[in-house]
PDB file of C-alpha atoms in Angstrom:
ATOM      1  CA  MET X   1     -36.133 -16.447  27.276  1.00 73.00           C
ATOM      2  CA  PRO X   2     -35.586 -19.209  29.908  1.00 77.00           C
ATOM      3  CA  SER X   3     -33.735 -18.037  33.152  1.00 80.00           C
ATOM      4  CA  TYR X   4     -30.776 -20.517  32.509  1.00 70.00           C
ATOM      5  CA  ILE X   5     -30.027 -18.621  29.111  1.00 77.00           C
ATOM      6  CA  ARG X   6     -30.323 -15.282  30.728  1.00 82.00           C
ATOM      7  CA  THR X   7     -27.892 -16.559  33.429  1.00 91.00           C
ATOM      8  CA  HIS X   8     -25.623 -17.851  30.747  1.00 93.00           C
ATOM      9  CA  LEU X   9     -25.495 -14.470  28.811  1.00 95.00           C
ATOM     10  CA  LYS X  10     -24.958 -12.619  32.184  1.00 95.00           C
ATOM     11  CA  GLN X  11     -22.042 -14.769  32.936  1.00 97.00           C
ATOM     12  CA  LEU X  12     -20.515 -14.028  29.414  1.00 96.00           C
ATOM     13  CA  GLU X  13     -21.356 -10.316  29.703  1.00 97.00           C
ATOM     14  CA  SER X  14     -19.618 -10.057  33.119  1.00 97.00           C
ATOM     15  CA  GLU X  15     -16.486 -11.937  31.774  1.00 97.00           C
ATOM     16  CA  ALA X  16     -16.286  -9.736  28.788  1.00 97.00           C
ATOM     17  CA  ILE X  17     -16.637  -6.392  30.915  1.00 97.00           C
ATOM     18  CA  TYR X  18     -13.998  -7.817  33.236  1.00 97.00           C
ATOM     19  CA  VAL X  19     -11.578  -8.117  30.478  1.00 97.00           C
ATOM     20  CA  MET X  20     -12.297  -4.711  28.981  1.00 97.00           C
ATOM     21  CA  ARG X  21     -11.655  -3.263  32.521  1.00 97.00           C
ATOM     22  CA  GLU X  22      -8.309  -5.159  32.840  1.00 96.00           C
ATOM     23  CA  VAL X  23      -7.363  -3.555  29.372  1.00 97.00           C
ATOM     24  CA  ALA X  24      -8.181  -0.143  30.682  1.00 96.00           C
ATOM     25  CA  ALA X  25      -6.237  -0.812  33.869  1.00 95.00           C
ATOM     26  CA  GLN X  26      -3.140  -2.313  32.203  1.00 95.00           C
ATOM     27  CA  PHE X  27      -2.691  -0.245  28.916  1.00 95.00           C
ATOM     28  CA  GLU X  28      -2.143   3.205  28.198  1.00 95.00           C
ATOM     29  CA  ARG X  29      -3.457   3.512  24.639  1.00 95.00           C
ATOM     30  CA  PRO X  30      -5.981   0.906  23.895  1.00 96.00           C
ATOM     31  CA  VAL X  31      -8.430   0.986  20.869  1.00 97.00           C
ATOM     32  CA  LEU X  32     -11.425  -1.050  19.911  1.00 97.00           C
ATOM     33  CA  LEU X  33     -11.253  -2.379  16.418  1.00 95.00           C
ATOM     34  CA  PHE X  34     -14.745  -1.840  14.773  1.00 93.00           C
ATOM     35  CA  SER X  35     -15.943  -3.179  11.391  1.00 88.00           C
ATOM     36  CA  GLY X  36     -19.657  -2.513  11.733  1.00 88.00           C
ATOM     37  CA  GLY X  37     -20.532  -6.227  12.083  1.00 91.00           C
ATOM     38  CA  LYS X  38     -22.528  -7.746  14.893  1.00 94.00           C
ATOM     39  CA  ASP X  39     -19.648  -8.786  17.047  1.00 94.00           C
ATOM     40  CA  SER X  40     -18.096  -5.291  17.106  1.00 93.00           C
ATOM     41  CA  ILE X  41     -21.359  -3.785  17.625  1.00 95.00           C
ATOM     42  CA  VAL X  42     -21.877  -6.048  20.782  1.00 97.00           C
ATOM     43  CA  MET X  43     -18.315  -4.983  21.753  1.00 96.00           C
ATOM     44  CA  SER X  44     -19.268  -1.341  21.643  1.00 95.00           C
ATOM     45  CA  HIS X  45     -22.444  -2.079  23.668  1.00 96.00           C
ATOM     46  CA  LEU X  46     -20.250  -3.869  26.234  1.00 97.00           C
ATOM     47  CA  ALA X  47     -17.818  -1.066  26.547  1.00 96.00           C
ATOM     48  CA  ARG X  48     -20.707   1.450  27.046  1.00 94.00           C
ATOM     49  CA  LYS X  49     -21.806  -0.766  30.032  1.00 96.00           C
ATOM     50  CA  ALA X  50     -18.294  -1.420  31.453  1.00 96.00           C
ATOM     51  CA  PHE X  51     -17.535   2.215  31.871  1.00 95.00           C
ATOM     52  CA  TRP X  52     -20.905   3.671  32.446  1.00 93.00           C
ATOM     53  CA  PRO X  53     -21.660   6.513  33.271  1.00 92.00           C
ATOM     54  CA  GLY X  54     -18.412   7.688  32.018  1.00 91.00           C
ATOM     55  CA  LYS X  55     -17.295   7.183  28.206  1.00 90.00           C
ATOM     56  CA  ALA X  56     -15.233   4.119  27.064  1.00 92.00           C
ATOM     57  CA  PRO X  57     -11.597   5.217  27.517  1.00 93.00           C
ATOM     58  CA  PHE X  58     -10.611   4.305  24.114  1.00 94.00           C
ATOM     59  CA  PRO X  59     -11.695   5.265  20.617  1.00 95.00           C
ATOM     60  CA  LEU X  60     -12.957   2.974  17.687  1.00 96.00           C
ATOM     61  CA  LEU X  61     -10.715   2.180  14.624  1.00 96.00           C
ATOM     62  CA  HIS X  62     -12.223   0.866  11.359  1.00 96.00           C
ATOM     63  CA  ILE X  63      -9.777  -0.195   8.701  1.00 94.00           C
ATOM     64  CA  ASP X  64     -11.886   0.584   5.487  1.00 93.00           C
ATOM     65  CA  THR X  65     -11.035  -1.554   2.404  1.00 90.00           C
ATOM     66  CA  GLY X  66     -13.004   0.733   0.239  1.00 89.00           C
ATOM     67  CA  HIS X  67     -15.165  -2.366  -0.619  1.00 90.00           C
ATOM     68  CA  ASN X  68     -17.529  -2.187   2.292  1.00 91.00           C
ATOM     69  CA  PHE X  69     -21.299  -2.327   2.029  1.00 91.00           C
ATOM     70  CA  PRO X  70     -22.806   1.129   2.142  1.00 91.00           C
ATOM     71  CA  GLU X  71     -25.366   0.008   4.679  1.00 92.00           C
ATOM     72  CA  THR X  72     -22.503  -0.961   6.979  1.00 92.00           C
ATOM     73  CA  LEU X  73     -20.859   2.570   6.793  1.00 93.00           C
ATOM     74  CA  GLU X  74     -24.134   4.227   7.251  1.00 93.00           C
ATOM     75  CA  PHE X  75     -24.838   2.084  10.393  1.00 93.00           C
ATOM     76  CA  ARG X  76     -21.365   2.671  11.664  1.00 93.00           C
ATOM     77  CA  ASP X  77     -21.609   6.414  11.530  1.00 93.00           C
ATOM     78  CA  ARG X  78     -25.113   6.437  13.069  1.00 92.00           C
ATOM     79  CA  LEU X  79     -23.841   4.180  15.823  1.00 91.00           C
ATOM     80  CA  VAL X  80     -20.770   6.242  16.652  1.00 91.00           C
ATOM     81  CA  GLU X  81     -22.930   9.511  16.856  1.00 90.00           C
ATOM     82  CA  LYS X  82     -25.449   7.749  19.164  1.00 88.00           C
ATOM     83  CA  LEU X  83     -22.723   6.389  21.667  1.00 86.00           C
ATOM     84  CA  ASP X  84     -20.811   9.667  21.412  1.00 87.00           C
ATOM     85  CA  LEU X  85     -17.469   7.791  20.702  1.00 88.00           C
ATOM     86  CA  THR X  86     -14.545   8.833  18.758  1.00 92.00           C
ATOM     87  CA  LEU X  87     -14.143   7.174  15.370  1.00 95.00           C
ATOM     88  CA  LEU X  88     -10.744   6.715  13.578  1.00 96.00           C
ATOM     89  CA  VAL X  89     -10.872   5.519   9.996  1.00 96.00           C
ATOM     90  CA  ARG X  90      -7.676   4.378   7.927  1.00 95.00           C
ATOM     91  CA  TYR X  91      -7.979   3.310   4.441  1.00 94.00           C
ATOM     92  CA  VAL X  92      -6.546   0.456   2.450  1.00 93.00           C
ATOM     93  CA  GLN X  93      -6.770   2.748  -0.573  1.00 92.00           C
ATOM     94  CA  ASP X  94      -4.294   5.180   1.032  1.00 93.00           C
ATOM     95  CA  SER X  95      -1.914   2.198   1.575  1.00 93.00           C
ATOM     96  CA  ILE X  96      -2.211   1.214  -2.031  1.00 91.00           C
ATOM     97  CA  ASP X  97      -1.515   4.815  -3.203  1.00 91.00           C
ATOM     98  CA  GLN X  98       1.461   5.017  -0.977  1.00 93.00           C
ATOM     99  CA  GLY X  99       2.889   1.912  -2.339  1.00 90.00           C
ATOM    100  CA  ARG X 100       2.663   0.122   0.977  1.00 91.00           C
ATOM    101  CA  VAL X 101       0.498  -2.665  -0.563  1.00 88.00           C
ATOM    102  CA  ALA X 102      -0.471  -3.768  -3.962  1.00 85.00           C
ATOM    103  CA  GLU X 103      -3.879  -4.880  -5.275  1.00 82.00           C
ATOM    104  CA  GLU X 104      -3.812  -8.695  -5.994  1.00 74.00           C
ATOM    105  CA  GLY X 105      -4.347  -8.391  -9.700  1.00 67.00           C
ATOM    106  CA  SER X 106      -7.270  -9.492 -11.660  1.00 68.00           C
ATOM    107  CA  GLY X 107      -9.863 -12.319 -11.753  1.00 66.00           C
ATOM    108  CA  PRO X 108     -13.089 -13.147 -10.072  1.00 69.00           C
ATOM    109  CA  ASN X 109     -11.636 -13.873  -6.544  1.00 71.00           C
ATOM    110  CA  VAL X 110      -9.404 -10.900  -5.991  1.00 76.00           C
ATOM    111  CA  SER X 111      -9.908  -9.220  -2.718  1.00 78.00           C
ATOM    112  CA  ARG X 112      -8.469  -6.389  -0.672  1.00 77.00           C
ATOM    113  CA  ASN X 113      -9.242  -8.160   2.821  1.00 79.00           C
ATOM    114  CA  ALA X 114      -5.835  -9.435   3.313  1.00 81.00           C
ATOM    115  CA  LEU X 115      -4.423  -5.999   2.631  1.00 85.00           C
ATOM    116  CA  GLN X 116      -5.931  -4.553   5.823  1.00 88.00           C
ATOM    117  CA  THR X 117      -3.038  -5.976   7.739  1.00 89.00           C
ATOM    118  CA  VAL X 118      -0.535  -3.334   6.555  1.00 91.00           C
ATOM    119  CA  THR X 119      -3.128  -0.738   7.084  1.00 93.00           C
ATOM    120  CA  LEU X 120      -3.707  -1.727  10.644  1.00 93.00           C
ATOM    121  CA  LEU X 121      -0.140  -2.250  11.611  1.00 93.00           C
ATOM    122  CA  ASP X 122       0.557   1.384  10.209  1.00 93.00           C
ATOM    123  CA  ALA X 123      -2.513   2.648  12.407  1.00 95.00           C
ATOM    124  CA  ILE X 124      -1.146   0.965  15.378  1.00 94.00           C
ATOM    125  CA  ALA X 125       2.280   2.515  14.952  1.00 93.00           C
ATOM    126  CA  GLU X 126       0.809   5.929  13.868  1.00 95.00           C
ATOM    127  CA  PHE X 127      -1.308   6.198  17.142  1.00 95.00           C
ATOM    128  CA  LYS X 128       0.971   3.983  19.388  1.00 95.00           C
ATOM    129  CA  PHE X 129      -1.829   1.723  20.326  1.00 95.00           C
ATOM    130  CA  ASP X 130      -0.630  -0.871  22.878  1.00 93.00           C
ATOM    131  CA  ALA X 131      -3.750  -2.975  22.907  1.00 95.00           C
ATOM    132  CA  CYS X 132      -6.362  -3.449  20.189  1.00 95.00           C
ATOM    133  CA  LEU X 133      -9.845  -4.931  21.470  1.00 96.00           C
ATOM    134  CA  GLY X 134     -11.459  -7.236  18.882  1.00 93.00           C
ATOM    135  CA  GLY X 135     -14.620  -9.160  18.588  1.00 91.00           C
ATOM    136  CA  ALA X 136     -13.110 -12.368  17.319  1.00 89.00           C
ATOM    137  CA  ARG X 137     -14.631 -15.561  18.913  1.00 90.00           C
ATOM    138  CA  ARG X 138     -12.965 -19.050  19.259  1.00 86.00           C
ATOM    139  CA  ASP X 139     -15.827 -20.841  17.714  1.00 85.00           C
ATOM    140  CA  GLU X 140     -15.423 -18.887  14.437  1.00 80.00           C
ATOM    141  CA  GLU X 141     -12.418 -20.583  13.046  1.00 74.00           C
ATOM    142  CA  LYS X 142      -9.875 -23.161  14.063  1.00 75.00           C
ATOM    143  CA  ALA X 143      -6.893 -20.649  14.096  1.00 75.00           C
ATOM    144  CA  ARG X 144      -8.943 -18.229  16.269  1.00 75.00           C
ATOM    145  CA  ALA X 145      -9.656 -21.131  18.816  1.00 78.00           C
ATOM    146  CA  LYS X 146      -5.926 -20.967  19.540  1.00 80.00           C
ATOM    147  CA  GLU X 147      -6.247 -17.345  20.865  1.00 84.00           C
ATOM    148  CA  ARG X 148      -6.019 -16.331  24.648  1.00 88.00           C
ATOM    149  CA  PHE X 149      -7.882 -13.338  25.821  1.00 90.00           C
ATOM    150  CA  PHE X 150      -4.732 -11.283  25.777  1.00 94.00           C
ATOM    151  CA  SER X 151      -2.886 -12.250  22.732  1.00 90.00           C
ATOM    152  CA  HIS X 152       0.758 -11.047  22.421  1.00 90.00           C
ATOM    153  CA  ARG X 153       2.111  -9.484  19.271  1.00 90.00           C
ATOM    154  CA  ASP X 154       5.699  -8.739  18.561  1.00 88.00           C
ATOM    155  CA  ALA X 155       7.393  -5.484  17.472  1.00 85.00           C
ATOM    156  CA  TYR X 156       6.215  -6.408  13.914  1.00 83.00           C
ATOM    157  CA  GLY X 157       2.651  -7.236  14.828  1.00 82.00           C
ATOM    158  CA  GLN X 158       3.256 -10.960  14.275  1.00 86.00           C
ATOM    159  CA  TRP X 159       1.503 -13.653  16.273  1.00 83.00           C
ATOM    160  CA  ASP X 160       3.113 -16.876  17.483  1.00 83.00           C
ATOM    161  CA  PRO X 161       0.498 -19.409  18.389  1.00 81.00           C
ATOM    162  CA  LYS X 162       3.165 -21.615  20.186  1.00 80.00           C
ATOM    163  CA  ASN X 163       4.243 -18.694  22.373  1.00 81.00           C
ATOM    164  CA  GLN X 164       1.124 -17.582  24.302  1.00 84.00           C
ATOM    165  CA  ARG X 165       0.967 -16.804  27.916  1.00 85.00           C
ATOM    166  CA  PRO X 166      -1.021 -18.782  30.403  1.00 86.00           C
ATOM    167  CA  GLU X 167      -4.355 -17.228  31.758  1.00 84.00           C
ATOM    168  CA  LEU X 168      -5.004 -19.241  34.889  1.00 86.00           C
ATOM    169  CA  TRP X 169      -7.586 -17.911  37.311  1.00 87.00           C
ATOM    170  CA  SER X 170      -8.448 -15.230  34.804  1.00 86.00           C
ATOM    171  CA  LEU X 171      -5.228 -13.379  35.480  1.00 90.00           C
ATOM    172  CA  TYR X 172      -4.001 -11.709  32.379  1.00 90.00           C
ATOM    173  CA  ASN X 173      -0.318 -10.537  31.648  1.00 88.00           C
ATOM    174  CA  GLY X 174      -0.294  -7.434  29.627  1.00 86.00           C
ATOM    175  CA  ARG X 175       3.583  -6.760  30.119  1.00 89.00           C
ATOM    176  CA  LYS X 176       5.335  -6.018  27.007  1.00 88.00           C
ATOM    177  CA  ASN X 177       8.475  -4.379  25.430  1.00 87.00           C
ATOM    178  CA  ALA X 178       8.648  -1.385  23.359  1.00 86.00           C
ATOM    179  CA  LYS X 179       6.697  -1.519  20.151  1.00 87.00           C
ATOM    180  CA  GLU X 180       5.006  -4.767  21.076  1.00 89.00           C
ATOM    181  CA  ASN X 181       1.157  -4.730  21.647  1.00 91.00           C
ATOM    182  CA  PHE X 182      -1.620  -7.014  22.258  1.00 92.00           C
ATOM    183  CA  ARG X 183      -4.864  -7.987  20.510  1.00 93.00           C
ATOM    184  CA  VAL X 184      -7.576  -8.575  23.308  1.00 95.00           C
ATOM    185  CA  PHE X 185     -10.652 -10.683  22.563  1.00 95.00           C
ATOM    186  CA  PRO X 186     -13.524 -10.162  25.239  1.00 96.00           C
ATOM    187  CA  LEU X 187     -15.844 -12.387  23.313  1.00 96.00           C
ATOM    188  CA  SER X 188     -13.542 -15.264  23.189  1.00 93.00           C
ATOM    189  CA  ASN X 189     -15.965 -17.695  24.978  1.00 93.00           C
ATOM    190  CA  TRP X 190     -19.038 -16.458  23.047  1.00 95.00           C
ATOM    191  CA  THR X 191     -20.642 -18.501  20.274  1.00 93.00           C
ATOM    192  CA  GLU X 192     -22.611 -17.120  17.239  1.00 92.00           C
ATOM    193  CA  MET X 193     -25.680 -18.290  19.068  1.00 93.00           C
ATOM    194  CA  ASP X 194     -24.712 -16.359  22.227  1.00 95.00           C
ATOM    195  CA  ILE X 195     -24.139 -13.198  20.196  1.00 95.00           C
ATOM    196  CA  TRP X 196     -27.705 -13.387  18.651  1.00 95.00           C
ATOM    197  CA  MET X 197     -29.293 -14.292  21.963  1.00 95.00           C
ATOM    198  CA  TYR X 198     -27.623 -11.212  23.507  1.00 97.00           C
ATOM    199  CA  ILE X 199     -28.561  -8.951  20.573  1.00 96.00           C
ATOM    200  CA  GLN X 200     -32.176  -9.900  21.286  1.00 95.00           C
ATOM    201  CA  SER X 201     -32.095  -9.652  25.032  1.00 95.00           C
ATOM    202  CA  GLU X 202     -30.471  -6.237  25.022  1.00 95.00           C
ATOM    203  CA  GLY X 203     -32.400  -4.942  22.228  1.00 94.00           C
ATOM    204  CA  ILE X 204     -29.329  -3.921  20.127  1.00 95.00           C
ATOM    205  CA  GLU X 205     -29.716  -2.459  16.672  1.00 94.00           C
ATOM    206  CA  ILE X 206     -27.826  -4.231  13.860  1.00 94.00           C
ATOM    207  CA  PRO X 207     -27.567  -3.423  10.072  1.00 93.00           C
ATOM    208  CA  ASN X 208     -30.381  -4.736   7.855  1.00 93.00           C
ATOM    209  CA  LEU X 209     -27.761  -6.776   5.874  1.00 94.00           C
ATOM    210  CA  TYR X 210     -28.312  -9.508   8.570  1.00 95.00           C
ATOM    211  CA  PHE X 211     -31.810  -9.857   7.730  1.00 95.00           C
ATOM    212  CA  ALA X 212     -33.582 -11.340   4.523  1.00 96.00           C
ATOM    213  CA  HIS X 213     -33.705  -9.036   1.616  1.00 95.00           C
ATOM    214  CA  ARG X 214     -33.836  -9.101  -2.230  1.00 95.00           C
ATOM    215  CA  ARG X 215     -30.331  -8.665  -3.827  1.00 94.00           C
ATOM    216  CA  ASP X 216     -28.664  -9.586  -7.049  1.00 94.00           C
ATOM    217  CA  VAL X 217     -26.148 -12.309  -6.622  1.00 94.00           C
ATOM    218  CA  VAL X 218     -24.018 -14.825  -8.494  1.00 93.00           C
ATOM    219  CA  ARG X 219     -23.425 -18.352  -7.418  1.00 91.00           C
ATOM    220  CA  ARG X 220     -19.634 -18.912  -7.101  1.00 87.00           C
ATOM    221  CA  ASP X 221     -17.877 -21.648  -5.242  1.00 82.00           C
ATOM    222  CA  GLY X 222     -20.943 -22.692  -3.612  1.00 82.00           C
ATOM    223  CA  MET X 223     -21.577 -19.271  -2.180  1.00 85.00           C
ATOM    224  CA  TYR X 224     -24.020 -16.370  -3.282  1.00 91.00           C
ATOM    225  CA  MET X 225     -21.927 -13.312  -3.868  1.00 91.00           C
ATOM    226  CA  ALA X 226     -23.439  -9.777  -4.024  1.00 92.00           C
ATOM    227  CA  VAL X 227     -23.058  -8.382  -7.401  1.00 93.00           C
ATOM    228  CA  TRP X 228     -21.267  -5.137  -7.319  1.00 91.00           C
ATOM    229  CA  PRO X 229     -19.712  -3.057 -10.032  1.00 89.00           C
ATOM    230  CA  GLY X 230     -15.982  -3.240  -9.963  1.00 85.00           C
ATOM    231  CA  ILE X 231     -15.895  -5.524  -7.125  1.00 87.00           C
ATOM    232  CA  VAL X 232     -17.875  -8.705  -7.873  1.00 88.00           C
ATOM    233  CA  GLU X 233     -19.154  -9.031 -11.448  1.00 86.00           C
ATOM    234  CA  PRO X 234     -20.304 -12.154 -13.194  1.00 88.00           C
ATOM    235  CA  VAL X 235     -17.826 -13.971 -15.295  1.00 85.00           C
ATOM    236  CA  VAL X 236     -18.176 -16.745 -17.939  1.00 84.00           C
ATOM    237  CA  ASN X 237     -20.969 -19.221 -17.000  1.00 86.00           C
ATOM    238  CA  GLU X 238     -22.142 -17.228 -14.076  1.00 86.00           C
ATOM    239  CA  GLN X 239     -25.671 -15.859 -14.180  1.00 91.00           C
ATOM    240  CA  VAL X 240     -27.084 -13.020 -12.238  1.00 93.00           C
ATOM    241  CA  GLU X 241     -29.979 -13.982 -10.083  1.00 92.00           C
ATOM    242  CA  HIS X 242     -32.284 -11.865  -7.824  1.00 95.00           C
ATOM    243  CA  ARG X 243     -32.685 -13.900  -4.595  1.00 95.00           C
ATOM    244  CA  THR X 244     -33.836 -13.392  -1.037  1.00 96.00           C
ATOM    245  CA  VAL X 245     -30.560 -13.661   0.995  1.00 94.00           C
ATOM    246  CA  ARG X 246     -29.145 -12.492   4.260  1.00 94.00           C
ATOM    247  CA  PHE X 247     -25.449 -12.215   5.544  1.00 92.00           C
ATOM    248  CA  ARG X 248     -24.158 -14.201   8.608  1.00 89.00           C
ATOM    249  CA  THR X 249     -21.189 -12.055   8.771  1.00 86.00           C
ATOM    250  CA  ILE X 250     -20.193  -8.786   7.259  1.00 87.00           C
ATOM    251  CA  GLY X 251     -16.887  -8.005   5.667  1.00 81.00           C
ATOM    252  CA  ASP X 252     -15.431  -6.966   2.405  1.00 85.00           C
ATOM    253  CA  ILE X 253     -17.850  -7.404  -0.468  1.00 88.00           C
ATOM    254  CA  SER X 254     -15.365  -9.306  -2.549  1.00 85.00           C
ATOM    255  CA  CYS X 255     -15.243 -12.119  -0.028  1.00 84.00           C
ATOM    256  CA  THR X 256     -18.382 -12.125   1.846  1.00 87.00           C
ATOM    257  CA  GLY X 257     -21.048 -14.712   0.867  1.00 88.00           C
ATOM    258  CA  ALA X 258     -24.714 -14.602   1.408  1.00 90.00           C
ATOM    259  CA  VAL X 259     -27.122 -17.427   2.395  1.00 90.00           C
ATOM    260  CA  GLU X 260     -30.719 -18.033   1.057  1.00 92.00           C
ATOM    261  CA  SER X 261     -32.943 -17.024   3.891  1.00 92.00           C
ATOM    262  CA  SER X 262     -36.382 -15.920   4.871  1.00 93.00           C
ATOM    263  CA  ALA X 263     -35.438 -14.628   8.215  1.00 93.00           C
ATOM    264  CA  THR X 264     -36.663 -11.015   8.785  1.00 94.00           C
ATOM    265  CA  THR X 265     -36.675 -10.930  12.667  1.00 94.00           C
ATOM    266  CA  LEU X 266     -34.173 -11.752  15.280  1.00 94.00           C
ATOM    267  CA  ARG X 267     -36.271 -14.676  16.407  1.00 94.00           C
ATOM    268  CA  ASP X 268     -36.161 -15.968  12.761  1.00 94.00           C
ATOM    269  CA  VAL X 269     -32.416 -15.571  12.666  1.00 93.00           C
ATOM    270  CA  ILE X 270     -31.928 -17.408  15.872  1.00 93.00           C
ATOM    271  CA  GLN X 271     -34.144 -20.450  14.701  1.00 92.00           C
ATOM    272  CA  GLU X 272     -32.336 -20.455  11.468  1.00 92.00           C
ATOM    273  CA  ILE X 273     -28.927 -20.575  13.049  1.00 89.00           C
ATOM    274  CA  SER X 274     -30.104 -23.318  15.533  1.00 87.00           C
ATOM    275  CA  ALA X 275     -30.567 -25.469  12.577  1.00 84.00           C
ATOM    276  CA  ALA X 276     -27.663 -24.593  10.347  1.00 78.00           C
ATOM    277  CA  ARG X 277     -25.130 -27.149   9.452  1.00 73.00           C
ATOM    278  CA  VAL X 278     -22.577 -24.656   7.897  1.00 73.00           C
ATOM    279  CA  THR X 279     -20.428 -22.542  10.083  1.00 68.00           C
ATOM    280  CA  GLU X 280     -20.746 -18.724  10.226  1.00 66.00           C
ATOM    281  CA  ARG X 281     -17.483 -18.383   8.221  1.00 55.00           C
ATOM    282  CA  GLY X 282     -18.311 -21.017   5.688  1.00 57.00           C
ATOM    283  CA  GLY X 283     -19.530 -18.074   3.627  1.00 52.00           C
ATOM    284  CA  ARG X 284     -16.219 -16.356   3.753  1.00 52.00           C
ATOM    285  CA  ALA X 285     -14.191 -16.777   0.463  1.00 51.00           C
ATOM    286  CA  ASP X 286     -10.839 -15.522   2.126  1.00 49.00           C
ATOM    287  CA  ASP X 287     -10.966 -18.458   4.494  1.00 50.00           C
ATOM    288  CA  ARG X 288     -11.131 -20.773   1.582  1.00 48.00           C
ATOM    289  CA  ARG X 289      -7.861 -19.937   0.052  1.00 47.00           C
ATOM    290  CA  SER X 290      -5.897 -22.382   1.964  1.00 48.00           C
ATOM    291  CA  GLU X 291      -6.346 -24.922   4.771  1.00 50.00           C
ATOM    292  CA  ALA X 292      -4.460 -22.396   7.112  1.00 50.00           C
ATOM    293  CA  ALA X 293      -5.509 -19.227   5.388  1.00 54.00           C
ATOM    294  CA  MET X 294      -6.753 -17.449   8.624  1.00 53.00           C
ATOM    295  CA  GLU X 295      -3.745 -18.547  10.641  1.00 53.00           C
ATOM    296  CA  ASP X 296      -1.361 -17.351   8.016  1.00 56.00           C
ATOM    297  CA  ARG X 297      -2.951 -13.963   7.975  1.00 55.00           C
ATOM    298  CA  LYS X 298      -2.967 -13.806  11.719  1.00 53.00           C
ATOM    299  CA  LYS X 299       0.720 -14.477  11.805  1.00 54.00           C
ATOM    300  CA  GLN X 300       1.351 -11.546   9.696  1.00 55.00           C
ATOM    301  CA  GLY X 301      -0.646  -9.256  11.948  1.00 52.00           C
ATOM    302  CA  TYR X 302      -4.349  -9.673  10.735  1.00 59.00           C
ATOM    303  CA  PHE X 303      -7.145  -8.995  13.187  1.00 60.00           C
TER     304      PHE X 303
END
């Protein structure tokens, strides 16, 4: 790896660690939002570095839709055990059973992804978290490009993109009123390529879903969706195909599309991304529901 890339990655790493330490200094009950995807894995790696030789001063929180890939959950549990961190899990199914949210209905494009918002806000209230560290990056989506490092949320968990605090000279204002909280994004200035280069340079283990493998899929809305009983099933005019695919982003099975790929190593993945003409979230069905789908969800309290 060229020295200028190593320097670039070290600068990003130092910035992220600085933000994490600011969170530990300014807030009383922070938590790291963990999905089992590559960004949250990098976040857990950075947290370990930031507070070494001690443990990270916050637990991990996973909001489980009930529609996660089994590989993701298995990897999550192994990583938490390896890092000796506390994992909290709250389930969307519990929110449904309690009448807090309702399933979207029926049809080929129903998803529980947006339902996570209520479960997350309930978990924040339950544990009185005042800062939630997330792995979102500004290059992912135009709504996320509007975020500051410290993103203020009101007492209802809502985000106002027009009312954000300046962050001149890397000074972060974590002052808040009762019941308000912050979402904090240490990876804001990273790109998808930065994430992969850092994973390679640090030797970070990631789920095998990110590498090419054979899987049953259906072609839907220009994406390959993983066939899964009760979640993604073929409808009229859709044909199940067995293809070699991988996932660029890991989320709810119902809205996470795969791409055809032969990339079986980190080097292959990096080369593939460098030539890609579709954004990372171009394979997320939940982002296609409207022009402002992500921003609308974030205003309601989404990640």
